[in-house]
């Protein structure tokens, strides 16, 4: 609140425009693929890719966007209680997700559907949580992908603790913690930065700066680019083009190797844009201009990779048609899968509260069953 009120007193910079009010140099941006689809090099983040890898990344981006669009539609049809769309942030999530090794571990917020895809989490598991029939439904230790975290920023502390454990185990793994620009103002995130730095924990903090913390622009939260906050905690920070899947892949791969090699944490700021609403309960037209959204459409992560594949002759029409057909098949599976999900047994809420039987929980379960039996038909769901 203090940050917000202080920032409001200053002159605002437009979202997406470098803010030099603190007298600092303009932020550097790592980019390997321009919005026009041209490949460029960066001296600190070289990346070699095969045509197969590029086509695979394109497939990921398209399928993740399709799944996300289906989820938004399902919520509008009353099949989900809520949905947090990733529209516009596909490259940040797929690029960073594909940079992970099998033994690495990810701690997401509630929007990392693209990272979940990269960790082989079935999209229906994600939708089950937003439908209210499960708590996620996947085994975090099987996928090395933690359950979604709704509390803003708290997962960065979980990730740091897990990373500290990796060090004690002597394992050759690293951890990546996802959060947004809004969460960067939370105390939990700054405490995670402190512990990670002091204990030299192998954790990468991946901030998707989509420039809007619901209706609050990033320019109201910080006087410097977010990645530069890392220097105050004693570890490196990098800003990457969050709509460039190749740059996100290269920078995250470097950061994970840096962390697992005993060099401590890294902060990555993926500079991107939330093209849709914060969640389906939000209306972004009430707080941002249509011109701003239109400008970011020209930086679309899927179109720029498609343009690159076209220009370099790395994919033909048959490939694009195949991906489109796979997208249709995924959409159908998602729609049918959600609508056929059975309602859970209401008494499941009493299970697994404690690892062993508990007198109070047993009494509450018995009271509930008696209450449910009082309705006609003996059930009350």
PDB file of C-alpha atoms in Angstrom, residues 45-172:
ATOM      1  CA  UNK A  45      23.200 -16.136 -24.618  1.00  0.00           C
ATOM      2  CA  UNK A  46      24.078 -18.193 -27.699  1.00  0.00           C
ATOM      3  CA  UNK A  47      21.495 -20.742 -28.770  1.00  0.00           C
ATOM      4  CA  UNK A  48      21.701 -23.486 -31.356  1.00  0.00           C
ATOM      5  CA  UNK A  49      18.463 -25.128 -32.431  1.00  0.00           C
ATOM      6  CA  UNK A  50      17.575 -27.771 -34.988  1.00  0.00           C
ATOM      7  CA  UNK A  51      14.570 -27.420 -37.311  1.00  0.00           C
ATOM      8  CA  UNK A  52      12.873 -30.180 -35.331  1.00  0.00           C
ATOM      9  CA  UNK A  53      13.310 -28.251 -32.082  1.00  0.00           C
ATOM     10  CA  UNK A  54      11.870 -25.097 -33.600  1.00  0.00           C
ATOM     11  CA  UNK A  55       8.851 -26.958 -34.943  1.00  0.00           C
ATOM     12  CA  UNK A  56       8.375 -28.615 -31.553  1.00  0.00           C
ATOM     13  CA  UNK A  57       8.384 -25.227 -29.811  1.00  0.00           C
ATOM     14  CA  UNK A  58       5.833 -23.926 -32.315  1.00  0.00           C
ATOM     15  CA  UNK A  59       3.624 -26.947 -31.638  1.00  0.00           C
ATOM     16  CA  UNK A  60       3.852 -26.304 -27.882  1.00  0.00           C
ATOM     17  CA  UNK A  61       2.862 -22.672 -28.287  1.00  0.00           C
ATOM     18  CA  UNK A  62      -0.132 -23.440 -30.489  1.00  0.00           C
ATOM     19  CA  UNK A  63      -1.474 -26.274 -28.338  1.00  0.00           C
ATOM     20  CA  UNK A  64      -1.052 -24.346 -25.103  1.00  0.00           C
ATOM     21  CA  UNK A  65      -2.924 -21.377 -26.548  1.00  0.00           C
ATOM     22  CA  UNK A  66      -5.714 -23.631 -27.780  1.00  0.00           C
ATOM     23  CA  UNK A  67      -6.088 -25.312 -24.414  1.00  0.00           C
ATOM     24  CA  UNK A  68      -6.181 -21.904 -22.744  1.00  0.00           C
ATOM     25  CA  UNK A  69      -8.845 -20.619 -25.145  1.00  0.00           C
ATOM     26  CA  UNK A  70     -10.995 -23.690 -24.518  1.00  0.00           C
ATOM     27  CA  UNK A  71     -10.711 -23.156 -20.768  1.00  0.00           C
ATOM     28  CA  UNK A  72     -11.847 -19.547 -21.100  1.00  0.00           C
ATOM     29  CA  UNK A  73     -14.841 -20.656 -23.170  1.00  0.00           C
ATOM     30  CA  UNK A  74     -15.721 -23.370 -20.683  1.00  0.00           C
ATOM     31  CA  UNK A  75     -15.725 -20.852 -17.858  1.00  0.00           C
ATOM     32  CA  UNK A  76     -18.013 -18.560 -19.830  1.00  0.00           C
ATOM     33  CA  UNK A  77     -20.357 -21.524 -20.306  1.00  0.00           C
ATOM     34  CA  UNK A  78     -20.475 -22.141 -16.552  1.00  0.00           C
ATOM     35  CA  UNK A  79     -18.342 -25.279 -16.590  1.00  0.00           C
ATOM     36  CA  UNK A  80     -15.496 -23.741 -14.529  1.00  0.00           C
ATOM     37  CA  UNK A  81     -15.668 -21.503 -11.504  1.00  0.00           C
ATOM     38  CA  UNK A  82     -12.811 -19.300 -12.686  1.00  0.00           C
ATOM     39  CA  UNK A  83      -9.960 -19.275 -15.180  1.00  0.00           C
ATOM     40  CA  UNK A  84      -6.674 -17.365 -15.269  1.00  0.00           C
ATOM     41  CA  UNK A  85      -5.695 -17.109 -18.919  1.00  0.00           C
ATOM     42  CA  UNK A  86      -2.063 -17.126 -20.089  1.00  0.00           C
ATOM     43  CA  UNK A  87      -2.889 -15.453 -23.418  1.00  0.00           C
ATOM     44  CA  UNK A  88       0.206 -13.573 -24.622  1.00  0.00           C
ATOM     45  CA  UNK A  89       2.571 -15.288 -22.177  1.00  0.00           C
ATOM     46  CA  UNK A  90       2.964 -18.593 -24.013  1.00  0.00           C
ATOM     47  CA  UNK A  91       6.577 -17.973 -25.048  1.00  0.00           C
ATOM     48  CA  UNK A  92       7.736 -17.062 -21.540  1.00  0.00           C
ATOM     49  CA  UNK A  93       6.234 -20.253 -20.153  1.00  0.00           C
ATOM     50  CA  UNK A  94       7.144 -22.710 -22.905  1.00  0.00           C
ATOM     51  CA  UNK A  95      10.664 -21.305 -23.316  1.00  0.00           C
ATOM     52  CA  UNK A  96      11.428 -21.490 -19.601  1.00  0.00           C
ATOM     53  CA  UNK A  97       9.611 -24.809 -19.182  1.00  0.00           C
ATOM     54  CA  UNK A  98      11.585 -26.462 -21.956  1.00  0.00           C
ATOM     55  CA  UNK A  99      14.835 -25.223 -20.383  1.00  0.00           C
ATOM     56  CA  UNK A 100      14.316 -27.459 -17.362  1.00  0.00           C
ATOM     57  CA  UNK A 101      15.981 -30.830 -16.937  1.00  0.00           C
ATOM     58  CA  UNK A 102      13.899 -33.818 -15.731  1.00  0.00           C
ATOM     59  CA  UNK A 103      15.267 -33.518 -12.178  1.00  0.00           C
ATOM     60  CA  UNK A 104      14.603 -29.790 -11.881  1.00  0.00           C
ATOM     61  CA  UNK A 105      11.552 -28.650  -9.928  1.00  0.00           C
ATOM     62  CA  UNK A 106       9.050 -25.878 -10.704  1.00  0.00           C
ATOM     63  CA  UNK A 107       6.916 -23.917  -8.263  1.00  0.00           C
ATOM     64  CA  UNK A 108       4.081 -22.200 -10.193  1.00  0.00           C
ATOM     65  CA  UNK A 109       1.475 -19.598  -9.382  1.00  0.00           C
ATOM     66  CA  UNK A 110      -1.972 -20.317 -10.850  1.00  0.00           C
ATOM     67  CA  UNK A 111      -1.292 -19.243 -14.454  1.00  0.00           C
ATOM     68  CA  UNK A 112       1.605 -21.477 -15.521  1.00  0.00           C
ATOM     69  CA  UNK A 113      -0.447 -23.698 -17.835  1.00  0.00           C
ATOM     70  CA  UNK A 114       2.350 -23.664 -20.407  1.00  0.00           C
ATOM     71  CA  UNK A 115       4.928 -24.836 -17.876  1.00  0.00           C
ATOM     72  CA  UNK A 116       2.523 -27.544 -16.736  1.00  0.00           C
ATOM     73  CA  UNK A 117       2.295 -28.649 -20.369  1.00  0.00           C
ATOM     74  CA  UNK A 118       6.081 -28.897 -20.558  1.00  0.00           C
ATOM     75  CA  UNK A 119       6.087 -31.038 -17.385  1.00  0.00           C
ATOM     76  CA  UNK A 120       3.521 -33.435 -18.913  1.00  0.00           C
ATOM     77  CA  UNK A 121       0.701 -32.458 -16.572  1.00  0.00           C
ATOM     78  CA  UNK A 122      -2.598 -33.380 -18.237  1.00  0.00           C
ATOM     79  CA  UNK A 123      -4.579 -30.164 -18.932  1.00  0.00           C
ATOM     80  CA  UNK A 124      -7.673 -31.861 -17.522  1.00  0.00           C
ATOM     81  CA  UNK A 125      -5.953 -31.971 -14.132  1.00  0.00           C
ATOM     82  CA  UNK A 126      -5.632 -28.179 -14.213  1.00  0.00           C
ATOM     83  CA  UNK A 127      -9.251 -27.768 -15.236  1.00  0.00           C
ATOM     84  CA  UNK A 128     -10.453 -30.104 -12.508  1.00  0.00           C
ATOM     85  CA  UNK A 129      -9.102 -27.681  -9.922  1.00  0.00           C
ATOM     86  CA  UNK A 130     -10.808 -24.685 -11.548  1.00  0.00           C
ATOM     87  CA  UNK A 131     -14.024 -26.749 -11.774  1.00  0.00           C
ATOM     88  CA  UNK A 132     -13.782 -27.484  -8.053  1.00  0.00           C
ATOM     89  CA  UNK A 133     -13.654 -31.268  -8.261  1.00  0.00           C
ATOM     90  CA  UNK A 134     -10.044 -31.751  -7.144  1.00  0.00           C
ATOM     91  CA  UNK A 135      -7.071 -29.895  -5.691  1.00  0.00           C
ATOM     92  CA  UNK A 136      -4.957 -30.260  -8.819  1.00  0.00           C
ATOM     93  CA  UNK A 137      -4.984 -33.972  -9.306  1.00  0.00           C
ATOM     94  CA  UNK A 138      -1.375 -34.514 -10.293  1.00  0.00           C
ATOM     95  CA  UNK A 139       1.482 -35.899  -8.228  1.00  0.00           C
ATOM     96  CA  UNK A 140       3.937 -32.997  -7.778  1.00  0.00           C
ATOM     97  CA  UNK A 141       6.833 -35.334  -7.110  1.00  0.00           C
ATOM     98  CA  UNK A 142       6.105 -37.360 -10.242  1.00  0.00           C
ATOM     99  CA  UNK A 143       6.013 -34.290 -12.499  1.00  0.00           C
ATOM    100  CA  UNK A 144       8.470 -32.163 -10.482  1.00  0.00           C
ATOM    101  CA  UNK A 145       5.804 -29.491 -10.810  1.00  0.00           C
ATOM    102  CA  UNK A 146       4.264 -28.268  -7.590  1.00  0.00           C
ATOM    103  CA  UNK A 147       0.540 -27.716  -7.167  1.00  0.00           C
ATOM    104  CA  UNK A 148      -0.804 -24.308  -8.169  1.00  0.00           C
ATOM    105  CA  UNK A 149      -0.468 -21.630  -5.514  1.00  0.00           C
ATOM    106  CA  UNK A 150      -3.180 -18.986  -5.239  1.00  0.00           C
ATOM    107  CA  UNK A 151      -1.581 -17.022  -2.387  1.00  0.00           C
ATOM    108  CA  UNK A 152       0.490 -14.359  -4.120  1.00  0.00           C
ATOM    109  CA  UNK A 153       4.238 -14.866  -3.854  1.00  0.00           C
ATOM    110  CA  UNK A 154       4.321 -17.555  -1.165  1.00  0.00           C
ATOM    111  CA  UNK A 155       5.604 -20.209  -3.571  1.00  0.00           C
ATOM    112  CA  UNK A 156       8.913 -18.336  -3.914  1.00  0.00           C
ATOM    113  CA  UNK A 157       9.638 -19.215  -0.287  1.00  0.00           C
ATOM    114  CA  UNK A 158       8.645 -22.837  -0.889  1.00  0.00           C
ATOM    115  CA  UNK A 159      10.969 -22.927  -3.890  1.00  0.00           C
ATOM    116  CA  UNK A 160      13.846 -21.444  -1.933  1.00  0.00           C
ATOM    117  CA  UNK A 161      13.431 -23.958   0.851  1.00  0.00           C
ATOM    118  CA  UNK A 162      13.315 -26.798  -1.646  1.00  0.00           C
ATOM    119  CA  UNK A 163      16.458 -25.466  -3.327  1.00  0.00           C
ATOM    120  CA  UNK A 164      18.247 -25.279   0.021  1.00  0.00           C
ATOM    121  CA  UNK A 165      17.338 -28.936   0.478  1.00  0.00           C
ATOM    122  CA  UNK A 166      18.832 -29.809  -2.893  1.00  0.00           C
ATOM    123  CA  UNK A 167      22.115 -28.301  -1.744  1.00  0.00           C
ATOM    124  CA  UNK A 168      22.093 -30.365   1.432  1.00  0.00           C
ATOM    125  CA  UNK A 169      21.330 -33.504  -0.594  1.00  0.00           C
ATOM    126  CA  UNK A 170      24.213 -32.746  -2.951  1.00  0.00           C
ATOM    127  CA  UNK A 171      21.935 -33.198  -5.974  1.00  0.00           C
ATOM    128  CA  UNK A 172      22.686 -31.785  -9.421  1.00  0.00           C
TER     129      UNK A 172
END
